[in-house]
Coordinates of C-alpha atoms in Angstrom, one line a residue:
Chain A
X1 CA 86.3 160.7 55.8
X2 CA 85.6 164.4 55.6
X3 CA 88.9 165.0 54.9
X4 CA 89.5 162.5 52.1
X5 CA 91.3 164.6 49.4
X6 CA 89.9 165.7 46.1
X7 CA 91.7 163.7 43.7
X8 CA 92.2 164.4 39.9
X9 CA 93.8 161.7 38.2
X10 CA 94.3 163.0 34.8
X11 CA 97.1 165.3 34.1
X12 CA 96.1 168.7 35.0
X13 CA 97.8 170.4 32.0
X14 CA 97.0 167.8 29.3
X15 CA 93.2 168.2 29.8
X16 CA 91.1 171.2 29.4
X17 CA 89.2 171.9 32.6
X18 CA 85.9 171.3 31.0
X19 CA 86.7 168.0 30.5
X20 CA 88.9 167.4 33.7
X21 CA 86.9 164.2 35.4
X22 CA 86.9 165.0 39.8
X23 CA 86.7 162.3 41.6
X24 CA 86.8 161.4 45.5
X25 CA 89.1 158.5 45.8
X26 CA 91.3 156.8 43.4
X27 CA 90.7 153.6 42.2
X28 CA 93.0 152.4 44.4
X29 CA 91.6 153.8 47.7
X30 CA 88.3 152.9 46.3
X31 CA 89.4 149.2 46.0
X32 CA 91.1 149.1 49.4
X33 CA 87.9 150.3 51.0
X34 CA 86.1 148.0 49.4
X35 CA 88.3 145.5 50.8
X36 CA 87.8 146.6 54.2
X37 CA 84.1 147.0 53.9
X38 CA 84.0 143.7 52.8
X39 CA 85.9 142.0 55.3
X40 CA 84.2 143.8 57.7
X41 CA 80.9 142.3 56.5
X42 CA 82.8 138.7 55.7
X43 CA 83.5 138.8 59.7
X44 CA 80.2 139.6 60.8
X45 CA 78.8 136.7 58.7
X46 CA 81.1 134.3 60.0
X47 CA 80.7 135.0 63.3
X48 CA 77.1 135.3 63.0
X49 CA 77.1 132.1 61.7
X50 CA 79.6 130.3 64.2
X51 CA 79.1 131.9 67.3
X52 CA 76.9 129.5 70.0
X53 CA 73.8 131.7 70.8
X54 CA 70.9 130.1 72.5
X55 CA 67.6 132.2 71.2
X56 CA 65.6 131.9 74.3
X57 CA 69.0 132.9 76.3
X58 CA 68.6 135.8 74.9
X59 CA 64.8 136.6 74.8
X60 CA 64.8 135.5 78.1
X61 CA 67.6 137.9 79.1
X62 CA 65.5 141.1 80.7
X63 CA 63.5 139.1 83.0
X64 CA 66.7 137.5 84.1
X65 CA 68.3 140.5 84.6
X66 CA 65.0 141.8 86.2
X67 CA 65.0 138.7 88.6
X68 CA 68.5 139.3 89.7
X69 CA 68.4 143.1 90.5
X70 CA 65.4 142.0 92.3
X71 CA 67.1 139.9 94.4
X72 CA 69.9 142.6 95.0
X73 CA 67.3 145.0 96.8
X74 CA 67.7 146.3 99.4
X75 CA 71.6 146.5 99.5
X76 CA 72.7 145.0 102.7
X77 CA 74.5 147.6 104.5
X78 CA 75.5 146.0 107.3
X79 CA 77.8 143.5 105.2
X80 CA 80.1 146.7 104.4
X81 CA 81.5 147.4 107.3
X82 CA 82.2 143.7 108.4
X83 CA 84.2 142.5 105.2
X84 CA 83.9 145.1 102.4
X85 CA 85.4 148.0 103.5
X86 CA 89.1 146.9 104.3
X87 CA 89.2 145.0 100.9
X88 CA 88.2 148.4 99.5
X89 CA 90.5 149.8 101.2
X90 CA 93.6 147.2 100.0
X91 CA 91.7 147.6 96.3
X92 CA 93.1 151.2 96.4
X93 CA 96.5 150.7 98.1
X94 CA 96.9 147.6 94.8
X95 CA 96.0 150.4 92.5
X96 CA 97.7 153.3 93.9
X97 CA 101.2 151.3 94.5
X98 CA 100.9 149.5 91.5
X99 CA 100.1 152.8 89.4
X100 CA 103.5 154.3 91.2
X101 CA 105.5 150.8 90.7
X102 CA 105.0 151.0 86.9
X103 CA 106.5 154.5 86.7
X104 CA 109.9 152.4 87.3
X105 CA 109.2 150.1 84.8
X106 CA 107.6 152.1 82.2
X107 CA 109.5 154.9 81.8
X108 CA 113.1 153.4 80.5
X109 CA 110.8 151.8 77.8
X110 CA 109.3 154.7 77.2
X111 CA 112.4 156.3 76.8
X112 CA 113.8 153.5 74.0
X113 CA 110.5 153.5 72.3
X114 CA 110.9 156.7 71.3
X115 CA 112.5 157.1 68.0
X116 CA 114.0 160.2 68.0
X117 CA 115.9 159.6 71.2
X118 CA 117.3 156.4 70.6
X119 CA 118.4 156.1 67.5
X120 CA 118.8 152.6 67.0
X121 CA 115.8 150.6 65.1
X122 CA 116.6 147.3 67.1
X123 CA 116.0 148.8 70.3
X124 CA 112.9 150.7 69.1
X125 CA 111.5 147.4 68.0
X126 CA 112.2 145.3 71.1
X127 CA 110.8 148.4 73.6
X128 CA 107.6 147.9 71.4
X129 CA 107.2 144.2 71.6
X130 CA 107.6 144.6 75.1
X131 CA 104.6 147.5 75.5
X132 CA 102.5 145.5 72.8
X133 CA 103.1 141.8 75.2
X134 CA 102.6 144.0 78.3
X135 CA 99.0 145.6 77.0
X136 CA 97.7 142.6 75.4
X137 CA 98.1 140.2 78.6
X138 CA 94.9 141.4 80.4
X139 CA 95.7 142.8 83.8
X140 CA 93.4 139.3 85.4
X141 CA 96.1 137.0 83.5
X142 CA 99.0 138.9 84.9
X143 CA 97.4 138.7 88.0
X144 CA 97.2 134.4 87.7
X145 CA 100.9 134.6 86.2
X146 CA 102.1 136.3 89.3
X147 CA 99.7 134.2 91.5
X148 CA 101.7 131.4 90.4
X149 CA 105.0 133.2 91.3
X150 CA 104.3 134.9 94.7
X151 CA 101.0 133.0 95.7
X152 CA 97.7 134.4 96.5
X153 CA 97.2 137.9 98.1
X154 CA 97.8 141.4 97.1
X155 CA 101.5 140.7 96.0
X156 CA 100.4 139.2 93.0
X157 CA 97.5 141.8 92.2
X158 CA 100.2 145.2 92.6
X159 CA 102.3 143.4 90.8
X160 CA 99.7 142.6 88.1
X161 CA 98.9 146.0 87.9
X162 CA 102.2 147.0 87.4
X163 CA 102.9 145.1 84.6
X164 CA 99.2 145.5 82.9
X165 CA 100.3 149.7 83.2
X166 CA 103.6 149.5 81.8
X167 CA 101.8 149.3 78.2
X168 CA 100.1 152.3 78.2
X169 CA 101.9 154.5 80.5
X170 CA 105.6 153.5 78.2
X171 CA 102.7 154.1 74.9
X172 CA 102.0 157.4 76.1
X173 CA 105.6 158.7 77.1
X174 CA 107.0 157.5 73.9
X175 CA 104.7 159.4 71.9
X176 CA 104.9 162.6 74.5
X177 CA 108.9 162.3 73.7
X178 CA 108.1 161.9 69.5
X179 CA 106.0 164.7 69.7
X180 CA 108.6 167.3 71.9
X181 CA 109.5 170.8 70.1
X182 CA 113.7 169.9 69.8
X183 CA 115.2 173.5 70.6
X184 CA 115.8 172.6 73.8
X185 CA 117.7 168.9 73.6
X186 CA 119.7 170.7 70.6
X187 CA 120.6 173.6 73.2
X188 CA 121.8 170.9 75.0
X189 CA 123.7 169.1 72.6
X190 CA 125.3 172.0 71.3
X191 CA 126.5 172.9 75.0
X192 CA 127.7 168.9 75.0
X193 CA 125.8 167.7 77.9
X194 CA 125.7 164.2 78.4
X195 CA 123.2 161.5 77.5
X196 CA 121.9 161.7 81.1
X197 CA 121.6 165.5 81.2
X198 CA 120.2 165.8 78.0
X199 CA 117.4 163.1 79.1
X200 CA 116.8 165.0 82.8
X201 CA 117.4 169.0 81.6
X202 CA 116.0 168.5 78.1
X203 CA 113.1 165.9 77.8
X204 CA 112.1 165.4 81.5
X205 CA 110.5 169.6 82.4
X206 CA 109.1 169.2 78.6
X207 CA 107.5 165.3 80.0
X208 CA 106.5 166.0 83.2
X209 CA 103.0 167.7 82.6
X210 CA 102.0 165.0 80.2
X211 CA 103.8 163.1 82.7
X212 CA 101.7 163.5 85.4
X213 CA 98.4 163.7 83.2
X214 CA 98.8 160.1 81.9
X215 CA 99.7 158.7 85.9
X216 CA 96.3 160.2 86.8
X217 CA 94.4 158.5 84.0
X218 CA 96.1 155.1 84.3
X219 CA 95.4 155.7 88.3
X220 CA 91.8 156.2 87.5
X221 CA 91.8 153.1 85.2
X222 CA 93.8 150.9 87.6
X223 CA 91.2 151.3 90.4
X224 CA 88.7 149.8 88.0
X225 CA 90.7 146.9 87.1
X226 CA 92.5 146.4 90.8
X227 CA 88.5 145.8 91.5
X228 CA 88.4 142.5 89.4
X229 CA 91.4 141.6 90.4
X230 CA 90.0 139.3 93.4
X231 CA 87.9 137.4 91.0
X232 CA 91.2 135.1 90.8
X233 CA 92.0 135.4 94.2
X234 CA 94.9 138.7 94.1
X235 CA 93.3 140.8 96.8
X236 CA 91.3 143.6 97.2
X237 CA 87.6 144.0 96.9
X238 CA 86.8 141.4 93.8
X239 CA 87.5 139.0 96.9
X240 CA 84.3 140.4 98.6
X241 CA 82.6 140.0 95.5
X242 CA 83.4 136.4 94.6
X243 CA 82.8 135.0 97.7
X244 CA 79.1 136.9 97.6
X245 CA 78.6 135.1 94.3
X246 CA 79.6 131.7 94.9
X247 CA 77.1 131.9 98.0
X248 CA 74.4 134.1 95.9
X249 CA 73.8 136.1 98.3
X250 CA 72.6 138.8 96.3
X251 CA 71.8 141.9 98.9
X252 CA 75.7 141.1 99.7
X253 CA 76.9 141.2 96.1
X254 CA 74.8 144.5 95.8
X255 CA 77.0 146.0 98.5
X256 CA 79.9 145.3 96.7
X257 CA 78.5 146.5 93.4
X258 CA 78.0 149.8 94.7
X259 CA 80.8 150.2 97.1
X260 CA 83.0 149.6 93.9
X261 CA 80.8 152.1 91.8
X262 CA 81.2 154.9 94.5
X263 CA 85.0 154.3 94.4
X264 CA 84.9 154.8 91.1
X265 CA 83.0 157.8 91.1
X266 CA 85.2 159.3 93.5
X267 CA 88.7 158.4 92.2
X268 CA 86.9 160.6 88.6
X269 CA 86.6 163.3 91.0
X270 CA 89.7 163.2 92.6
X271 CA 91.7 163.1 89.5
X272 CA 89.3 165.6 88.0
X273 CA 90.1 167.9 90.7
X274 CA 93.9 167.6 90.8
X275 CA 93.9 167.6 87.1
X276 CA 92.8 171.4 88.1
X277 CA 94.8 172.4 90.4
X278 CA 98.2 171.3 89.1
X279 CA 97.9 171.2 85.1
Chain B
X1 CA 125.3 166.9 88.7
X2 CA 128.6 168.8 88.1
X3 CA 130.4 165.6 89.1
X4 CA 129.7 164.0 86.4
X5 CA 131.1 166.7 84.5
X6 CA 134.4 166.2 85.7
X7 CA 135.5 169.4 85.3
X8 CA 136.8 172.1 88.2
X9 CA 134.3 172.7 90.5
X10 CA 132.1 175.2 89.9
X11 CA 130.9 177.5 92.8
X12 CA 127.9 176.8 94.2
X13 CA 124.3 178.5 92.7
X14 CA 121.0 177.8 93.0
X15 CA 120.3 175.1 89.7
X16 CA 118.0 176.0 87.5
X17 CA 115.7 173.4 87.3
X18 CA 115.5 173.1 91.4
X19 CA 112.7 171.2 93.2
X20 CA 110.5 173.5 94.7
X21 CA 109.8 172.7 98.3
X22 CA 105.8 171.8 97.5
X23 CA 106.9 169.1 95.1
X24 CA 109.6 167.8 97.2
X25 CA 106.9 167.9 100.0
X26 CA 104.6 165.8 97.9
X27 CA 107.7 163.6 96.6
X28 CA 108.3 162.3 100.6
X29 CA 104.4 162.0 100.8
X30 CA 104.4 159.7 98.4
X31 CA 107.5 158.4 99.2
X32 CA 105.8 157.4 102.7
X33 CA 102.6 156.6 101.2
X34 CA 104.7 153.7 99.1
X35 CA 106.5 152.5 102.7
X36 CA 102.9 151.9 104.5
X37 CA 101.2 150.8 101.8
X38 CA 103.4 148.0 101.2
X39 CA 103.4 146.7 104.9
X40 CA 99.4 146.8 104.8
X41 CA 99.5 144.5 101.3
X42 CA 101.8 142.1 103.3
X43 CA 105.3 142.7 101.2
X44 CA 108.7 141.4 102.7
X45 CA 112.3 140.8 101.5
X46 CA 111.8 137.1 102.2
X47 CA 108.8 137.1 100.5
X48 CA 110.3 138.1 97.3
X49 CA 113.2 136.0 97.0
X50 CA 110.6 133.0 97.8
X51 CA 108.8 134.2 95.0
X52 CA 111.7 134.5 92.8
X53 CA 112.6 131.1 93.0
X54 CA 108.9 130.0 92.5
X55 CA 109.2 132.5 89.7
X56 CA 112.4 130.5 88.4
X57 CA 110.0 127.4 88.4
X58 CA 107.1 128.4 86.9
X59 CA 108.9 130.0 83.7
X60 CA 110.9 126.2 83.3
X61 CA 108.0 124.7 83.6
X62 CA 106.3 127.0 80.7
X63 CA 108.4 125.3 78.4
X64 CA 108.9 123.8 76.2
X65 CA 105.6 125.2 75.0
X66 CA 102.9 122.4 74.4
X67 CA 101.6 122.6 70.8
X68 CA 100.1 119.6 70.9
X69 CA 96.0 120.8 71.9
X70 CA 95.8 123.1 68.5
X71 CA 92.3 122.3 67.9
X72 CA 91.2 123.8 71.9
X73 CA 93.3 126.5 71.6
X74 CA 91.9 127.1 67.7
X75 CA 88.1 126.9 68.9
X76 CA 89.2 129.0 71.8
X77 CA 90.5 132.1 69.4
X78 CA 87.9 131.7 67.0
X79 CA 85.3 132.5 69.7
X80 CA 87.3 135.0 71.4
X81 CA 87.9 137.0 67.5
X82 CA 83.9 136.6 67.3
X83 CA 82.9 137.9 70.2
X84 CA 85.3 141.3 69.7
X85 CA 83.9 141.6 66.0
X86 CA 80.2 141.4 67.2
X87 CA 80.4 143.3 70.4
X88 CA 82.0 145.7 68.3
X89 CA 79.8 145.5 65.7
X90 CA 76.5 146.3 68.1
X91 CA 78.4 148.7 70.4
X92 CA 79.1 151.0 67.5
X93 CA 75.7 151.1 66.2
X94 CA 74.2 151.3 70.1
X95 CA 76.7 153.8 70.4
X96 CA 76.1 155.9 67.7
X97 CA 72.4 157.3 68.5
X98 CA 73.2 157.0 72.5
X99 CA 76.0 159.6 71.7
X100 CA 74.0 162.4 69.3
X101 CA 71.6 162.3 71.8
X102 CA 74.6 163.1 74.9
X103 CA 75.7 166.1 73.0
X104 CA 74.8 169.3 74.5
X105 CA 74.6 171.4 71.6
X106 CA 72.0 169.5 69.7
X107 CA 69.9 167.8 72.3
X108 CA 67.9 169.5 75.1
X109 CA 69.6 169.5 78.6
X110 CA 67.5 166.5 80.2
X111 CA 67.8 164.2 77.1
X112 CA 71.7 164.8 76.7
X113 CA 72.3 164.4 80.7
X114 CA 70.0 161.1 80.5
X115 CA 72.1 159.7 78.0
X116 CA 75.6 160.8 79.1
X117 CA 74.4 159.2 82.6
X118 CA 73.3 156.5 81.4
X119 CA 76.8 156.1 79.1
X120 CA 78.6 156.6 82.2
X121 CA 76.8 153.7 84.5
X122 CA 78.1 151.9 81.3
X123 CA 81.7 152.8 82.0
X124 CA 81.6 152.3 85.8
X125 CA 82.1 149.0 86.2
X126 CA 84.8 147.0 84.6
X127 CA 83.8 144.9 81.9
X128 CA 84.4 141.4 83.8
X129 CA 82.3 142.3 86.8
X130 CA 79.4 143.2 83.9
X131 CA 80.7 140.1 82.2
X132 CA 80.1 138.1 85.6
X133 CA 76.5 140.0 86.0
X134 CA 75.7 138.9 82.8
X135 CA 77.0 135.3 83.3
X136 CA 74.3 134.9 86.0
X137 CA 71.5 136.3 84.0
X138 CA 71.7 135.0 80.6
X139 CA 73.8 131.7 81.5
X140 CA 77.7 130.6 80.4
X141 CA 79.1 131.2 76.9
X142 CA 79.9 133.7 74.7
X143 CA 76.4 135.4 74.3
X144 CA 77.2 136.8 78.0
X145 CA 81.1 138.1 76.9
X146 CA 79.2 139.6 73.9
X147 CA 76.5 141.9 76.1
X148 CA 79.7 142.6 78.7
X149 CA 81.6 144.3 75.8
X150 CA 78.4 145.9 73.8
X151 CA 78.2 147.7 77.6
X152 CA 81.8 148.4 77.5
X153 CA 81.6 149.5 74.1
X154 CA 78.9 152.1 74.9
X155 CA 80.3 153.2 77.3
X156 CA 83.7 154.2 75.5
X157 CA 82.8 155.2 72.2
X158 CA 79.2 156.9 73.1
X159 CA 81.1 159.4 75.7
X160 CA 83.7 160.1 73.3
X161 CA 81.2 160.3 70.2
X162 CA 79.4 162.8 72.2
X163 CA 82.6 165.4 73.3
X164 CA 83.5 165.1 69.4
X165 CA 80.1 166.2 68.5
X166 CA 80.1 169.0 70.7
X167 CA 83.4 170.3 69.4
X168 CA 82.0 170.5 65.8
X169 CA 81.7 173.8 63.7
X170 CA 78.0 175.3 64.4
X171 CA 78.5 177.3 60.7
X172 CA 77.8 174.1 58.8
X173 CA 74.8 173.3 60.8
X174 CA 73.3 176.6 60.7
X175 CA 74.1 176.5 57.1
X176 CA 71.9 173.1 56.7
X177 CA 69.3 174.5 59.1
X178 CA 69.0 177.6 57.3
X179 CA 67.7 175.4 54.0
X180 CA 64.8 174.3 56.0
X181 CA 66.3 170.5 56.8
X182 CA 64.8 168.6 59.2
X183 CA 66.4 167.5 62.1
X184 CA 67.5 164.1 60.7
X185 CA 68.8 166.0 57.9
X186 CA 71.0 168.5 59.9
X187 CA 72.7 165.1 61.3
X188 CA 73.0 163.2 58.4
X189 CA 74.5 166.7 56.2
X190 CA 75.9 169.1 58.9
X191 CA 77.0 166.8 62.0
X192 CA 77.9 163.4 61.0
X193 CA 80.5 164.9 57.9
X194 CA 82.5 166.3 60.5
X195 CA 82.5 163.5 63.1
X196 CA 82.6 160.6 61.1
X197 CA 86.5 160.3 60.5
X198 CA 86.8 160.8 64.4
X199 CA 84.2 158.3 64.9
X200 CA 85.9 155.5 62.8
X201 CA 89.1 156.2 64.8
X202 CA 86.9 155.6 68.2
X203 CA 85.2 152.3 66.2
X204 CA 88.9 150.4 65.5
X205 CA 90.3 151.2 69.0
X206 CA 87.1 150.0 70.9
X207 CA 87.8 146.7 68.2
X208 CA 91.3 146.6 69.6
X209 CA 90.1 147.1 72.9
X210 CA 87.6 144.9 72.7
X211 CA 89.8 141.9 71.5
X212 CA 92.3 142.3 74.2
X213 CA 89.2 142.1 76.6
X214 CA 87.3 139.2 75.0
X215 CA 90.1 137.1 75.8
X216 CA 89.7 137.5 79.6
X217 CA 85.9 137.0 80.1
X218 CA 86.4 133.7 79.5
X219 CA 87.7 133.7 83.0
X220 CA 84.3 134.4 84.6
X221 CA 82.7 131.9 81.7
X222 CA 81.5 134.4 78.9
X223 CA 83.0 132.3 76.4
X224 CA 86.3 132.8 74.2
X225 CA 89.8 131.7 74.8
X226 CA 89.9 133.0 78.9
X227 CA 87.9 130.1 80.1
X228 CA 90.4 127.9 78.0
X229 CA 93.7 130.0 79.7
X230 CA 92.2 129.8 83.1
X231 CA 91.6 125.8 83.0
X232 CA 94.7 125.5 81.4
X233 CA 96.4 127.7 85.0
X234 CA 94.3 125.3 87.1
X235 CA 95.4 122.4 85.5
X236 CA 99.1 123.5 86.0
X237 CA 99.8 123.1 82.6
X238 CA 102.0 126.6 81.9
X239 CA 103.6 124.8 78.6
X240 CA 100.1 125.0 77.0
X241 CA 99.8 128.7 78.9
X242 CA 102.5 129.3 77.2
X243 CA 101.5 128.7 73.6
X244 CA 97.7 130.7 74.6
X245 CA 99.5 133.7 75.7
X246 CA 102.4 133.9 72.9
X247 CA 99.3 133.1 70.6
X248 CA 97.1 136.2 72.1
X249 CA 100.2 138.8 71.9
X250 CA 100.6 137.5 68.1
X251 CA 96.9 138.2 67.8
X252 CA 97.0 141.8 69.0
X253 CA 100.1 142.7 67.1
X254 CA 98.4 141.7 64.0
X255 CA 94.9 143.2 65.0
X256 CA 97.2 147.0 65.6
X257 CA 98.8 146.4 62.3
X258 CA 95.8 145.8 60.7
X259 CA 93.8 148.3 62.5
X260 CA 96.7 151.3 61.5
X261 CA 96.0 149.7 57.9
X262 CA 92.5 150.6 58.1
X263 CA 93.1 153.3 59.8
X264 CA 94.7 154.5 56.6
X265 CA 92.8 153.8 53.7
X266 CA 90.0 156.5 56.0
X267 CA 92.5 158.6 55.8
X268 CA 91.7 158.8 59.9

């Protein structure tokens, strides 16, 4: 909003500047904001009004949450090395392979999205139904889609985070592509290179940076989510954490909890530091 | 590539845009990595093609869609759309003092690096393991999904809120400061001017975000259309799958129509 533009709305030359009337927004933007505001409000109401909230749910919710952490403590340590460790392990390979795997599927929609390489609006349209479908379907249903396909196990969670990636990581090099400095593709065209070499001379040493940046992130992201994954029964360590749950045994669900959040933590540093070294 | 060209063939030089012997190094690396991770996950040829014709199966069986349980599916979205808008709704106001106080340049160093820790145990998990946590403490429904996301929602917006503060021009702040403001008073007239139009871009993603993620707590029983999409897998009914899913991608096309609309008139 700090940039909103000063907007005169009277004829500059027909007024004299005394008279001139400044004003923020035109009416216009004024009404639409309005709107918005309003219907921003208007959903708040509703859903206010709707939704199914118990009071004394939610009054009683810190000493719940108190009860349970107490149960947690200590963390059972002697649980991690017996089951949790090589469903960590499998949690990374899932996240790590199905980061890689999406690169294949990602990229030749990435490469229709964009609008100033393909030049046909058809194409443009369908590559972005395709990233839109392939983002909205949360990685845990694409993980019970596949589960129904290739049957519990690991399978269906790589694959699930395949197609959860190919979303964003198609989003990003689409807009990577939109955004490139053209001297280079028109060298290219001007030397009549092919479609091929103009796509692997011209866009790919220009992509590759961002390239690589946006495979890190979704990496980091995908070892989150390749954590829940389990919760439906598609491998890794959500497996550990389910089967802790359903027997509430809380010092074991504690391990998990922590074993996941170190991962984490770790996987930030690692991209961090490669991040470093090769951008 | 001088095949392709069809022309006579050229002498050989060294191409231009060679692969240097690091990145082909790390190319086989990860080549290999590929290869032995996919024995330890269990993948085989036979394993696929099984899984294909399953695959044939399952999308049959997915239609014709069943449109005949509109009013599940209906009370399923309408919960889903109100637990985004008030997750939303309390994550960006939780969010917005959690992430003044994370930036460096206006806070102290032990009140900014409480806050950004704090924002960042908020972002650790993944919001259906918080979801689950939640389930267990407050009971089933959509008042857990709503806390899950309000944690997701801090945890987003409140680390980006912060960097954006800390990237703000110090000359308009001095500029309040030097009229004597108070400290509420250098936010309100020399910070929050410069953030804001940033911070209502972070607000309609985390509300995007937050829809598509509303729909999948229901899985672990924090209310909205999940739990609905999840009994509807167990049941083996993929025709009424079907219509959920088709209905949820409509959803979020609209919501990232709606949200670039918005988007607009704030001139983001």
């Amino acid at each position: 909003m700090s940039n909103a533009q000063i907007v005169s709305h009277v004829p500059s030359a027909a007024v004299p500047l005394a008279n001139r009337v400044w004003q923020r927004h035109t009416p216009i933007q004024k009404l639409l904001r309005f709107i918005v505001w309003f219907t921003i409000v208007l959903a708040v109401v509703q859903s206010v009004r709707h939704i199914e909230i118990i009071p004394e749910f939610l009054y009683d919710a810190p000493e719940q949450m108190q009860d349970m952490l107490g149960r947690m403590w200590p963390v059972d340590w002697e649980h991690y090395q017996s089951d949790v460790h090589a469903a960590l392990v499998e949690t990374l390979h899932i996240a790590t392979l199905g980061t890689l795997l999406s690169i294949f599927l990602a990229i030749p929609f990435g490469l229709l999205v964009a609008s100033n390489l393909t030049r046909n609006k058809g194409l443009n349209l369908f590559a972005r139904v395709v990233l839109v479908a392939s983002r909205s379907i949360n990685s845990l249903v694409w993980a019970l889609l596949f589960l129904a396909v290739f049957g519990p196990g690991a399978i269906a969670g790589t694959l699930a985070i395949a197609f959860r990636s190919i979303g964003f990581v198609g989003k990003m090099v689409g807009e990577t592509i939109e955004q490139m400095p053209r001297g280079p593709i028109e060298a290219l065209q001007a030397a009549g290179a092919s479609k091929f070499s103009e796509i692997w001379y011209g866009y790919w040493p220009q992509l590759k940076p961002a390239f690589l940046s946006i495979l890190l992130l979704r990496w980091d992201i995908n070892v989150r989510e390749s954590a829940v994954l389990g919760l439906v029964g598609a491998g890794g360590v959500g497996m550990a954490l389910d089967t802790a749950l359903n027997l509430f045994q809380w010092p074991r669900v504690a391990t998990v909890l922590v074993s996941i959040f170190a991962i984490v933590v770790i996987t930030e540093i690692v991209v961090t530091q490669i991040r470093k070294r090769v951008l | 590539m001088n095949i392709a060209t069809g022309t006579a063939i050229v002498p050989r030089q060294s191409s231009a845009f060679s692969a240097s012997l690091t990145s082909r190094l790390v190319a086989l690396a990860i080549i290999a990595y590929a290869l032995y991770a996919s024995t330890q996950l269990g993948f085989s040829w036979p394993r696929f093609v099984a899984g294909l014709e399953h695959g044939a199966r399952f999308l049959s069986r997915m239609f014709p869609p069943d449109l005949s349980k509109g009013d599940i599916l209906w009370g399923g979205i309408m919960e889903t759309l109100q637990i985004a808008v008030l997750a939303s709704l309390a994550g960006i106001l939780l969010s917005l003092p959690i992430g003044l106080l994370g930036a460096r340049n206006l806070m102290p160093g032990w009140v900014s690096w409480t806050a950004r820790g704090f924002v960042s145990a908020c972002r650790a998990l993944h919001p259906v393991i918080v979801a689950i946590l939640f389930v267990k403490a407050v009971g089933f429904g959509a008042l857990a999904g709503i806390l899950a996301l309000v944690v997701a929602s801090i945890g987003f917006i409140g680390k980006l809120f912060s960097e954006a503060i800390e990237e703000i021009s110090p000359k308009q702040v001095e500029a309040i400061r030097a009229t004597g403001a108070s400290f509420m008073n250098v936010v309100i007239f020399g910070v929050l001017p410069q953030v804001m139009s940033r911070f209502v871009g972070f607000s309609t993603y985390q509300l995007d975000s937050n829809l598509r993620n509303s729909t999948m707590v229901g899985i672990v029983g924090a209310g909205g259309v999940g739990g609905v999409l999840f009994s509807a897998f167990q049941r083996f009914d993929y025709g009424f799958v079907f219509t959920i899913l088709f209905t949820i991608i409509s959803i979020i096309i609209a919501s990232e129509l709606l949200v670039n609309f918005v988007k607009k008139v704030f001139h983001v």
